[in-house]
Amino acid sequence: MRVAARLLLLLSSFSLLGNSCSNEEVTQEWQQRERRVKDLDTGLTRLAQTIKKEVGAPTCRESAECRLVGLGAKVCGGYHDFLVYSVKTTQEQTLLPLIAEFNKLAEEQQNFSFQVAKCGQAMGQVQCGVEGCVPVK
């Protein structure tokens, strides 16, 4: 278990015990939190697979067909991951709600897991390259 998670667990236990909760109640609450994190992990994995299938190979003829969208929890105004897709091969009306749900679950997972979040980065640009839509470096 990570040091930060252990510290938070210890602090949570003290604050809960100070509110006249028994050790059993604290343990049950912590187990519920762990189950929720596992459920979120499972949901994120399934959604990621669905999103990957929906995007397929982002082929293009011109850069105007290429798009970039933030993926995951938004931290400090930016995302850690970005998804490149093509409007030529992807139905945005199907993809964008899937991404919104993924991002919502990722944010909830981050809140429940007590992970220390690193700041994300600003969204870049994409272009049509020889192999399809690619991020501009």
mmCIF file of N, CA, C and O in Angstrom, residues 19-118:
data_model
loop_
_atom_site.group_PDB
_atom_site.id
_atom_site.type_symbol
_atom_site.label_atom_id
_atom_site.label_comp_id
_atom_site.label_asym_id
_atom_site.label_seq_id
_atom_site.Cartn_x
_atom_site.Cartn_y
_atom_site.Cartn_z
ATOM 1 N N ASN A 19 -15.248 10.237 16.298
ATOM 2 C CA ASN A 19 -16.689 10.451 16.147
ATOM 3 C C ASN A 19 -17.470 9.266 16.687
ATOM 4 O O ASN A 19 -18.588 9.018 16.280
ATOM 5 N N SER A 20 -16.885 8.547 17.593
ATOM 6 C CA SER A 20 -17.477 7.398 18.285
ATOM 7 C C SER A 20 -17.861 6.245 17.358
ATOM 8 O O SER A 20 -18.843 5.568 17.587
ATOM 9 N N CYS A 21 -17.112 6.029 16.302
ATOM 10 C CA CYS A 21 -17.309 4.873 15.439
ATOM 11 C C CYS A 21 -16.448 3.728 15.958
ATOM 12 O O CYS A 21 -15.332 3.925 16.419
ATOM 13 N N SER A 22 -16.955 2.542 15.847
ATOM 14 C CA SER A 22 -16.184 1.378 16.276
ATOM 15 C C SER A 22 -15.182 1.002 15.190
ATOM 16 O O SER A 22 -15.293 1.425 14.045
ATOM 17 N N ASN A 23 -14.199 0.183 15.570
ATOM 18 C CA ASN A 23 -13.227 -0.306 14.589
ATOM 19 C C ASN A 23 -13.923 -1.077 13.483
ATOM 20 O O ASN A 23 -13.508 -1.039 12.331
ATOM 21 N N GLU A 24 -14.965 -1.797 13.831
ATOM 22 C CA GLU A 24 -15.715 -2.562 12.834
ATOM 23 C C GLU A 24 -16.365 -1.638 11.808
ATOM 24 O O GLU A 24 -16.348 -1.911 10.610
ATOM 25 N N GLU A 25 -16.910 -0.517 12.262
ATOM 26 C CA GLU A 25 -17.527 0.443 11.341
ATOM 27 C C GLU A 25 -16.494 1.063 10.416
ATOM 28 O O GLU A 25 -16.733 1.241 9.227
ATOM 29 N N VAL A 26 -15.323 1.357 10.979
ATOM 30 C CA VAL A 26 -14.240 1.918 10.175
ATOM 31 C C VAL A 26 -13.802 0.905 9.127
ATOM 32 O O VAL A 26 -13.619 1.242 7.958
ATOM 33 N N THR A 27 -13.640 -0.339 9.540
ATOM 34 C CA THR A 27 -13.239 -1.398 8.615
ATOM 35 C C THR A 27 -14.271 -1.576 7.510
ATOM 36 O O THR A 27 -13.924 -1.694 6.335
ATOM 37 N N GLN A 28 -15.549 -1.579 7.854
ATOM 38 C CA GLN A 28 -16.608 -1.739 6.854
ATOM 39 C C GLN A 28 -16.611 -0.572 5.869
ATOM 40 O O GLN A 28 -16.756 -0.766 4.663
ATOM 41 N N GLU A 29 -16.421 0.626 6.388
ATOM 42 C CA GLU A 29 -16.393 1.800 5.516
ATOM 43 C C GLU A 29 -15.210 1.718 4.551
ATOM 44 O O GLU A 29 -15.333 2.014 3.370
ATOM 45 N N TRP A 30 -14.068 1.302 5.083
ATOM 46 C CA TRP A 30 -12.882 1.186 4.234
ATOM 47 C C TRP A 30 -13.072 0.098 3.184
ATOM 48 O O TRP A 30 -12.688 0.272 2.021
ATOM 49 N N GLN A 31 -13.681 -1.020 3.547
ATOM 50 C CA GLN A 31 -13.936 -2.095 2.589
ATOM 51 C C GLN A 31 -14.908 -1.635 1.504
ATOM 52 O O GLN A 31 -14.747 -1.984 0.336
ATOM 53 N N GLN A 32 -15.904 -0.854 1.868
ATOM 54 C CA GLN A 32 -16.831 -0.310 0.873
ATOM 55 C C GLN A 32 -16.092 0.598 -0.101
ATOM 56 O O GLN A 32 -16.337 0.559 -1.308
ATOM 57 N N ARG A 33 -15.190 1.407 0.432
ATOM 58 C CA ARG A 33 -14.395 2.296 -0.417
ATOM 59 C C ARG A 33 -13.536 1.476 -1.384
ATOM 60 O O ARG A 33 -13.471 1.772 -2.571
ATOM 61 N N GLU A 34 -12.898 0.425 -0.887
ATOM 62 C CA GLU A 34 -12.066 -0.425 -1.743
ATOM 63 C C GLU A 34 -12.895 -1.116 -2.820
ATOM 64 O O GLU A 34 -12.458 -1.236 -3.963
ATOM 65 N N ARG A 35 -14.099 -1.578 -2.466
ATOM 66 C CA ARG A 35 -14.987 -2.210 -3.460
ATOM 67 C C ARG A 35 -15.383 -1.209 -4.534
ATOM 68 O O ARG A 35 -15.433 -1.538 -5.721
ATOM 69 N N ARG A 36 -15.652 0.032 -4.127
ATOM 70 C CA ARG A 36 -16.042 1.059 -5.102
ATOM 71 C C ARG A 36 -14.885 1.347 -6.055
ATOM 72 O O ARG A 36 -15.093 1.502 -7.256
ATOM 73 N N VAL A 37 -13.666 1.404 -5.536
ATOM 74 C CA VAL A 37 -12.502 1.636 -6.395
ATOM 75 C C VAL A 37 -12.354 0.495 -7.401
ATOM 76 O O VAL A 37 -12.103 0.723 -8.582
ATOM 77 N N LYS A 38 -12.537 -0.753 -6.950
ATOM 78 C CA LYS A 38 -12.462 -1.904 -7.868
ATOM 79 C C LYS A 38 -13.548 -1.824 -8.927
ATOM 80 O O LYS A 38 -13.311 -2.097 -10.106
ATOM 81 N N ASP A 39 -14.770 -1.463 -8.515
ATOM 82 C CA ASP A 39 -15.874 -1.321 -9.470
ATOM 83 C C ASP A 39 -15.555 -0.234 -10.502
ATOM 84 O O ASP A 39 -15.840 -0.397 -11.695
ATOM 85 N N LEU A 40 -14.981 0.860 -10.042
ATOM 86 C CA LEU A 40 -14.601 1.937 -10.956
ATOM 87 C C LEU A 40 -13.516 1.474 -11.917
ATOM 88 O O LEU A 40 -13.567 1.782 -13.114
ATOM 89 N N ASP A 41 -12.531 0.723 -11.417
ATOM 90 C CA ASP A 41 -11.479 0.166 -12.282
ATOM 91 C C ASP A 41 -12.090 -0.699 -13.380
ATOM 92 O O ASP A 41 -11.725 -0.584 -14.549
ATOM 93 N N THR A 42 -13.017 -1.557 -12.992
ATOM 94 C CA THR A 42 -13.675 -2.445 -13.954
ATOM 95 C C THR A 42 -14.455 -1.638 -14.984
ATOM 96 O O THR A 42 -14.366 -1.899 -16.192
ATOM 97 N N GLY A 43 -15.203 -0.643 -14.521
ATOM 98 C CA GLY A 43 -15.970 0.205 -15.435
ATOM 99 C C GLY A 43 -15.079 0.963 -16.399
ATOM 100 O O GLY A 43 -15.382 1.071 -17.590
ATOM 101 N N LEU A 44 -13.963 1.477 -15.894
ATOM 102 C CA LEU A 44 -13.028 2.203 -16.753
ATOM 103 C C LEU A 44 -12.398 1.289 -17.795
ATOM 104 O O LEU A 44 -12.243 1.673 -18.957
ATOM 105 N N THR A 45 -12.060 0.079 -17.403
ATOM 106 C CA THR A 45 -11.478 -0.881 -18.344
ATOM 107 C C THR A 45 -12.463 -1.211 -19.463
ATOM 108 O O THR A 45 -12.101 -1.211 -20.638
ATOM 109 N N ARG A 46 -13.706 -1.456 -19.080
ATOM 110 C CA ARG A 46 -14.734 -1.775 -20.097
ATOM 111 C C ARG A 46 -14.975 -0.594 -21.037
ATOM 112 O O ARG A 46 -15.076 -0.767 -22.254
ATOM 113 N N LEU A 47 -15.075 0.598 -20.454
ATOM 114 C CA LEU A 47 -15.294 1.777 -21.295
ATOM 115 C C LEU A 47 -14.108 2.027 -22.220
ATOM 116 O O LEU A 47 -14.300 2.399 -23.380
ATOM 117 N N ALA A 48 -12.894 1.834 -21.719
ATOM 118 C CA ALA A 48 -11.704 2.031 -22.550
ATOM 119 C C ALA A 48 -11.721 1.084 -23.749
ATOM 120 O O ALA A 48 -11.383 1.485 -24.871
ATOM 121 N N GLN A 49 -12.132 -0.163 -23.525
ATOM 122 C CA GLN A 49 -12.225 -1.125 -24.626
ATOM 123 C C GLN A 49 -13.275 -0.695 -25.642
ATOM 124 O O GLN A 49 -13.054 -0.779 -26.853
ATOM 125 N N THR A 50 -14.406 -0.214 -25.151
ATOM 126 C CA THR A 50 -15.477 0.251 -26.038
ATOM 127 C C THR A 50 -15.025 1.462 -26.842
ATOM 128 O O THR A 50 -15.269 1.552 -28.053
ATOM 129 N N ILE A 51 -14.353 2.396 -26.172
ATOM 130 C CA ILE A 51 -13.853 3.598 -26.843
ATOM 131 C C ILE A 51 -12.834 3.215 -27.912
ATOM 132 O O ILE A 51 -12.870 3.730 -29.034
ATOM 133 N N LYS A 52 -11.942 2.302 -27.582
ATOM 134 C CA LYS A 52 -10.916 1.865 -28.544
ATOM 135 C C LYS A 52 -11.566 1.271 -29.796
ATOM 136 O O LYS A 52 -11.143 1.551 -30.919
ATOM 137 N N LYS A 53 -12.599 0.443 -29.599
ATOM 138 C CA LYS A 53 -13.304 -0.145 -30.744
ATOM 139 C C LYS A 53 -14.001 0.937 -31.567
ATOM 140 O O LYS A 53 -14.014 0.878 -32.798
ATOM 141 N N GLU A 54 -14.597 1.904 -30.882
ATOM 142 C CA GLU A 54 -15.321 2.973 -31.570
ATOM 143 C C GLU A 54 -14.379 3.822 -32.429
ATOM 144 O O GLU A 54 -14.730 4.223 -33.531
ATOM 145 N N VAL A 55 -13.177 4.087 -31.923
ATOM 146 C CA VAL A 55 -12.225 4.933 -32.645
ATOM 147 C C VAL A 55 -11.596 4.177 -33.811
ATOM 148 O O VAL A 55 -11.455 4.722 -34.912
ATOM 149 N N GLY A 56 -11.222 2.930 -33.599
ATOM 150 C CA GLY A 56 -10.576 2.161 -34.660
ATOM 151 C C GLY A 56 -9.286 2.824 -35.103
ATOM 152 O O GLY A 56 -8.582 3.447 -34.310
ATOM 153 N N ALA A 57 -8.987 2.713 -36.370
ATOM 154 C CA ALA A 57 -7.799 3.355 -36.935
ATOM 155 C C ALA A 57 -8.197 4.752 -37.410
ATOM 156 O O ALA A 57 -9.061 4.884 -38.270
ATOM 157 N N PRO A 58 -7.585 5.793 -36.847
ATOM 158 C CA PRO A 58 -7.977 7.161 -37.211
ATOM 159 C C PRO A 58 -7.399 7.594 -38.564
ATOM 160 O O PRO A 58 -6.436 8.343 -38.643
ATOM 161 N N THR A 59 -8.010 7.097 -39.636
ATOM 162 C CA THR A 59 -7.524 7.430 -40.979
ATOM 163 C C THR A 59 -8.061 8.798 -41.402
ATOM 164 O O THR A 59 -9.085 9.264 -40.902
ATOM 165 N N CYS A 60 -7.342 9.412 -42.329
ATOM 166 C CA CYS A 60 -7.730 10.755 -42.771
ATOM 167 C C CYS A 60 -7.174 11.050 -44.154
ATOM 168 O O CYS A 60 -6.262 10.384 -44.620
ATOM 169 N N ARG A 61 -7.772 12.062 -44.772
ATOM 170 C CA ARG A 61 -7.245 12.597 -46.032
ATOM 171 C C ARG A 61 -6.642 13.980 -45.806
ATOM 172 O O ARG A 61 -5.779 14.412 -46.542
ATOM 173 N N GLU A 62 -7.185 14.650 -44.757
ATOM 174 C CA GLU A 62 -6.699 15.995 -44.429
ATOM 175 C C GLU A 62 -6.800 16.216 -42.923
ATOM 176 O O GLU A 62 -7.570 15.541 -42.237
ATOM 177 N N SER A 63 -6.034 17.156 -42.418
ATOM 178 C CA SER A 63 -5.958 17.411 -40.976
ATOM 179 C C SER A 63 -7.286 17.848 -40.373
ATOM 180 O O SER A 63 -7.534 17.621 -39.184
ATOM 181 N N ALA A 64 -8.160 18.436 -41.165
ATOM 182 C CA ALA A 64 -9.468 18.875 -40.663
ATOM 183 C C ALA A 64 -10.326 17.700 -40.190
ATOM 184 O O ALA A 64 -11.277 17.893 -39.423
ATOM 185 N N GLU A 65 -9.998 16.499 -40.599
ATOM 186 C CA GLU A 65 -10.744 15.306 -40.172
ATOM 187 C C GLU A 65 -10.243 14.748 -38.834
ATOM 188 O O GLU A 65 -10.855 13.849 -38.280
ATOM 189 N N CYS A 66 -9.143 15.283 -38.330
ATOM 190 C CA CYS A 66 -8.526 14.770 -37.112
ATOM 191 C C CYS A 66 -8.972 15.568 -35.884
ATOM 192 O O CYS A 66 -9.118 16.784 -35.944
ATOM 193 N N ARG A 67 -9.164 14.846 -34.781
ATOM 194 C CA ARG A 67 -9.581 15.466 -33.518
ATOM 195 C C ARG A 67 -8.749 14.901 -32.371
ATOM 196 O O ARG A 67 -8.210 13.802 -32.445
ATOM 197 N N LEU A 68 -8.710 15.674 -31.288
ATOM 198 C CA LEU A 68 -8.016 15.294 -30.065
ATOM 199 C C LEU A 68 -8.932 15.625 -28.900
ATOM 200 O O LEU A 68 -9.517 16.703 -28.852
ATOM 201 N N VAL A 69 -9.074 14.687 -27.979
ATOM 202 C CA VAL A 69 -9.949 14.906 -26.826
ATOM 203 C C VAL A 69 -9.236 14.419 -25.572
ATOM 204 O O VAL A 69 -8.501 13.432 -25.608
ATOM 205 N N GLY A 70 -9.439 15.156 -24.461
ATOM 206 C CA GLY A 70 -8.835 14.784 -23.182
ATOM 207 C C GLY A 70 -9.489 13.532 -22.627
ATOM 208 O O GLY A 70 -10.695 13.329 -22.749
ATOM 209 N N LEU A 71 -8.686 12.696 -21.999
ATOM 210 C CA LEU A 71 -9.172 11.423 -21.488
ATOM 211 C C LEU A 71 -8.717 11.232 -20.045
ATOM 212 O O LEU A 71 -7.540 11.380 -19.734
ATOM 213 N N GLY A 72 -9.662 10.936 -19.159
ATOM 214 C CA GLY A 72 -9.356 10.710 -17.750
ATOM 215 C C GLY A 72 -9.785 11.882 -16.900
ATOM 216 O O GLY A 72 -10.541 12.744 -17.335
ATOM 217 N N ALA A 73 -9.291 11.906 -15.674
ATOM 218 C CA ALA A 73 -9.615 12.991 -14.749
ATOM 219 C C ALA A 73 -8.851 14.246 -15.161
ATOM 220 O O ALA A 73 -7.681 14.187 -15.508
ATOM 221 N N LYS A 74 -9.530 15.382 -15.112
ATOM 222 C CA LYS A 74 -8.888 16.655 -15.433
ATOM 223 C C LYS A 74 -8.295 17.213 -14.145
ATOM 224 O O LYS A 74 -8.992 17.404 -13.161
ATOM 225 N N VAL A 75 -6.991 17.457 -14.158
ATOM 226 C CA VAL A 75 -6.278 17.918 -12.970
ATOM 227 C C VAL A 75 -5.501 19.188 -13.314
ATOM 228 O O VAL A 75 -4.770 19.213 -14.301
ATOM 229 N N CYS A 76 -5.655 20.221 -12.526
ATOM 230 C CA CYS A 76 -4.947 21.505 -12.721
ATOM 231 C C CYS A 76 -5.224 22.077 -14.117
ATOM 232 O O CYS A 76 -4.341 22.675 -14.732
ATOM 233 N N GLY A 77 -6.405 21.859 -14.626
ATOM 234 C CA GLY A 77 -6.782 22.418 -15.916
ATOM 235 C C GLY A 77 -6.363 21.613 -17.133
ATOM 236 O O GLY A 77 -6.566 22.053 -18.257
ATOM 237 N N GLY A 78 -5.796 20.432 -16.922
ATOM 238 C CA GLY A 78 -5.364 19.636 -18.072
ATOM 239 C C GLY A 78 -5.543 18.151 -17.840
ATOM 240 O O GLY A 78 -5.816 17.705 -16.728
ATOM 241 N N TYR A 79 -5.406 17.390 -18.904
ATOM 242 C CA TYR A 79 -5.542 15.937 -18.862
ATOM 243 C C TYR A 79 -4.163 15.290 -18.943
ATOM 244 O O TYR A 79 -3.228 15.860 -19.481
ATOM 245 N N HIS A 80 -4.068 14.064 -18.454
ATOM 246 C CA HIS A 80 -2.822 13.298 -18.576
ATOM 247 C C HIS A 80 -2.774 12.550 -19.897
ATOM 248 O O HIS A 80 -1.714 12.316 -20.447
ATOM 249 N N ASP A 81 -3.922 12.134 -20.372
ATOM 250 C CA ASP A 81 -3.987 11.364 -21.610
ATOM 251 C C ASP A 81 -4.912 12.050 -22.609
ATOM 252 O O ASP A 81 -5.867 12.735 -22.230
ATOM 253 N N PHE A 82 -4.617 11.809 -23.861
ATOM 254 C CA PHE A 82 -5.416 12.368 -24.939
ATOM 255 C C PHE A 82 -5.697 11.279 -25.957
ATOM 256 O O PHE A 82 -4.882 10.380 -26.151
ATOM 257 N N LEU A 83 -6.837 11.369 -26.577
ATOM 258 C CA LEU A 83 -7.237 10.397 -27.577
ATOM 259 C C LEU A 83 -7.319 11.074 -28.933
ATOM 260 O O LEU A 83 -7.990 12.102 -29.083
ATOM 261 N N VAL A 84 -6.626 10.505 -29.904
ATOM 262 C CA VAL A 84 -6.665 10.998 -31.276
ATOM 263 C C VAL A 84 -7.694 10.165 -32.029
ATOM 264 O O VAL A 84 -7.696 8.941 -31.936
ATOM 265 N N TYR A 85 -8.573 10.845 -32.752
ATOM 266 C CA TYR A 85 -9.541 10.116 -33.569
ATOM 267 C C TYR A 85 -9.829 10.904 -34.838
ATOM 268 O O TYR A 85 -9.440 12.058 -34.983
ATOM 269 N N SER A 86 -10.499 10.251 -35.760
ATOM 270 C CA SER A 86 -10.842 10.857 -37.036
ATOM 271 C C SER A 86 -12.361 10.891 -37.199
ATOM 272 O O SER A 86 -13.027 9.884 -36.956
ATOM 273 N N VAL A 87 -12.876 12.027 -37.612
ATOM 274 C CA VAL A 87 -14.320 12.117 -37.867
ATOM 275 C C VAL A 87 -14.695 11.329 -39.117
ATOM 276 O O VAL A 87 -15.871 11.033 -39.331
ATOM 277 N N LYS A 88 -13.706 10.969 -39.897
ATOM 278 C CA LYS A 88 -13.944 10.154 -41.096
ATOM 279 C C LYS A 88 -14.313 8.719 -40.719
ATOM 280 O O LYS A 88 -15.137 8.091 -41.380
ATOM 281 N N THR A 89 -13.719 8.206 -39.633
ATOM 282 C CA THR A 89 -13.924 6.806 -39.272
ATOM 283 C C THR A 89 -14.636 6.618 -37.926
ATOM 284 O O THR A 89 -14.866 5.482 -37.519
ATOM 285 N N THR A 90 -14.970 7.710 -37.240
ATOM 286 C CA THR A 90 -15.573 7.616 -35.909
ATOM 287 C C THR A 90 -16.854 8.443 -35.848
ATOM 288 O O THR A 90 -16.888 9.574 -36.347
ATOM 289 N N GLN A 91 -17.872 7.895 -35.244
ATOM 290 C CA GLN A 91 -19.126 8.619 -35.037
ATOM 291 C C GLN A 91 -19.016 9.418 -33.735
ATOM 292 O O GLN A 91 -19.083 8.849 -32.651
ATOM 293 N N GLU A 92 -18.836 10.737 -33.850
ATOM 294 C CA GLU A 92 -18.652 11.565 -32.651
ATOM 295 C C GLU A 92 -19.851 11.502 -31.712
ATOM 296 O O GLU A 92 -19.681 11.537 -30.499
ATOM 297 N N GLN A 93 -21.061 11.396 -32.260
ATOM 298 C CA GLN A 93 -22.255 11.348 -31.404
ATOM 299 C C GLN A 93 -22.278 10.090 -30.541
ATOM 300 O O GLN A 93 -22.932 10.050 -29.503
ATOM 301 N N THR A 94 -21.541 9.066 -30.915
ATOM 302 C CA THR A 94 -21.396 7.856 -30.104
ATOM 303 C C THR A 94 -20.170 7.963 -29.195
ATOM 304 O O THR A 94 -20.229 7.615 -28.020
ATOM 305 N N LEU A 95 -19.066 8.456 -29.741
ATOM 306 C CA LEU A 95 -17.808 8.507 -29.010
ATOM 307 C C LEU A 95 -17.816 9.501 -27.845
ATOM 308 O O LEU A 95 -17.393 9.167 -26.734
ATOM 309 N N LEU A 96 -18.271 10.718 -28.078
ATOM 310 C CA LEU A 96 -18.148 11.764 -27.058
ATOM 311 C C LEU A 96 -18.906 11.457 -25.758
ATOM 312 O O LEU A 96 -18.368 11.711 -24.671
ATOM 313 N N PRO A 97 -20.113 10.882 -25.805
ATOM 314 C CA PRO A 97 -20.747 10.485 -24.537
ATOM 315 C C PRO A 97 -19.967 9.382 -23.803
ATOM 316 O O PRO A 97 -19.927 9.364 -22.572
ATOM 317 N N LEU A 98 -19.343 8.475 -24.542
ATOM 318 C CA LEU A 98 -18.510 7.437 -23.916
ATOM 319 C C LEU A 98 -17.317 8.066 -23.204
ATOM 320 O O LEU A 98 -16.981 7.681 -22.085
ATOM 321 N N ILE A 99 -16.708 9.045 -23.834
ATOM 322 C CA ILE A 99 -15.569 9.729 -23.228
ATOM 323 C C ILE A 99 -16.011 10.518 -22.003
ATOM 324 O O ILE A 99 -15.318 10.526 -20.982
ATOM 325 N N ALA A 100 -17.157 11.170 -22.080
ATOM 326 C CA ALA A 100 -17.663 11.922 -20.922
ATOM 327 C C ALA A 100 -17.892 10.989 -19.738
ATOM 328 O O ALA A 100 -17.542 11.320 -18.595
ATOM 329 N N GLU A 101 -18.447 9.817 -19.994
ATOM 330 C CA GLU A 101 -18.671 8.831 -18.923
ATOM 331 C C GLU A 101 -17.336 8.321 -18.381
ATOM 332 O O GLU A 101 -17.157 8.171 -17.172
ATOM 333 N N PHE A 102 -16.390 8.059 -19.270
ATOM 334 C CA PHE A 102 -15.061 7.607 -18.849
ATOM 335 C C PHE A 102 -14.409 8.649 -17.944
ATOM 336 O O PHE A 102 -13.881 8.329 -16.879
ATOM 337 N N ASN A 103 -14.454 9.904 -18.356
ATOM 338 C CA ASN A 103 -13.840 10.980 -17.581
ATOM 339 C C ASN A 103 -14.510 11.141 -16.215
ATOM 340 O O ASN A 103 -13.843 11.383 -15.210
ATOM 341 N N LYS A 104 -15.821 10.985 -16.182
ATOM 342 C CA LYS A 104 -16.558 11.073 -14.916
ATOM 343 C C LYS A 104 -16.123 9.955 -13.961
ATOM 344 O O LYS A 104 -15.858 10.202 -12.785
ATOM 345 N N LEU A 105 -16.039 8.737 -14.466
ATOM 346 C CA LEU A 105 -15.597 7.608 -13.644
ATOM 347 C C LEU A 105 -14.140 7.773 -13.208
ATOM 348 O O LEU A 105 -13.784 7.443 -12.074
ATOM 349 N N ALA A 106 -13.291 8.281 -14.084
ATOM 350 C CA ALA A 106 -11.875 8.489 -13.750
ATOM 351 C C ALA A 106 -11.727 9.511 -12.630
ATOM 352 O O ALA A 106 -10.908 9.340 -11.725
ATOM 353 N N GLU A 107 -12.533 10.547 -12.665
ATOM 354 C CA GLU A 107 -12.483 11.558 -11.608
ATOM 355 C C GLU A 107 -12.967 10.971 -10.283
ATOM 356 O O GLU A 107 -12.369 11.200 -9.232
ATOM 357 N N GLU A 108 -14.044 10.199 -10.346
ATOM 358 C CA GLU A 108 -14.551 9.556 -9.132
ATOM 359 C C GLU A 108 -13.520 8.573 -8.579
ATOM 360 O O GLU A 108 -13.295 8.508 -7.372
ATOM 361 N N GLN A 109 -12.872 7.821 -9.458
ATOM 362 C CA GLN A 109 -11.845 6.873 -9.024
ATOM 363 C C GLN A 109 -10.702 7.598 -8.331
ATOM 364 O O GLN A 109 -10.219 7.166 -7.289
ATOM 365 N N GLN A 110 -10.293 8.702 -8.893
ATOM 366 C CA GLN A 110 -9.199 9.470 -8.296
ATOM 367 C C GLN A 110 -9.598 9.957 -6.898
ATOM 368 O O GLN A 110 -8.809 9.892 -5.973
ATOM 369 N N ASN A 111 -10.822 10.407 -6.742
ATOM 370 C CA ASN A 111 -11.296 10.880 -5.437
ATOM 371 C C ASN A 111 -11.370 9.750 -4.412
ATOM 372 O O ASN A 111 -11.051 9.943 -3.253
ATOM 373 N N PHE A 112 -11.811 8.582 -4.835
ATOM 374 C CA PHE A 112 -11.962 7.450 -3.926
ATOM 375 C C PHE A 112 -10.641 6.764 -3.598
ATOM 376 O O PHE A 112 -10.501 6.173 -2.538
ATOM 377 N N SER A 113 -9.686 6.807 -4.504
ATOM 378 C CA SER A 113 -8.463 6.031 -4.323
ATOM 379 C C SER A 113 -7.389 6.761 -3.536
ATOM 380 O O SER A 113 -6.382 6.171 -3.184
ATOM 381 N N PHE A 114 -7.583 8.012 -3.250
ATOM 382 C CA PHE A 114 -6.605 8.823 -2.517
ATOM 383 C C PHE A 114 -5.273 8.925 -3.246
ATOM 384 O O PHE A 114 -4.243 9.125 -2.629
ATOM 385 N N GLN A 115 -5.272 8.758 -4.542
ATOM 386 C CA GLN A 115 -4.035 8.903 -5.299
ATOM 387 C C GLN A 115 -3.684 10.387 -5.392
ATOM 388 O O GLN A 115 -4.561 11.225 -5.589
ATOM 389 N N VAL A 116 -2.416 10.680 -5.254
ATOM 390 C CA VAL A 116 -1.963 12.048 -5.413
ATOM 391 C C VAL A 116 -1.893 12.319 -6.914
ATOM 392 O O VAL A 116 -1.199 11.618 -7.649
ATOM 393 N N ALA A 117 -2.640 13.315 -7.342
ATOM 394 C CA ALA A 117 -2.736 13.587 -8.771
ATOM 395 C C ALA A 117 -1.646 14.549 -9.225
ATOM 396 O O ALA A 117 -1.345 15.531 -8.555
ATOM 397 N N LYS A 118 -1.049 14.233 -10.360
ATOM 398 C CA LYS A 118 -0.108 15.142 -10.993
ATOM 399 C C LYS A 118 -0.912 16.039 -11.927
ATOM 400 O O LYS A 118 -1.915 15.615 -12.488
#
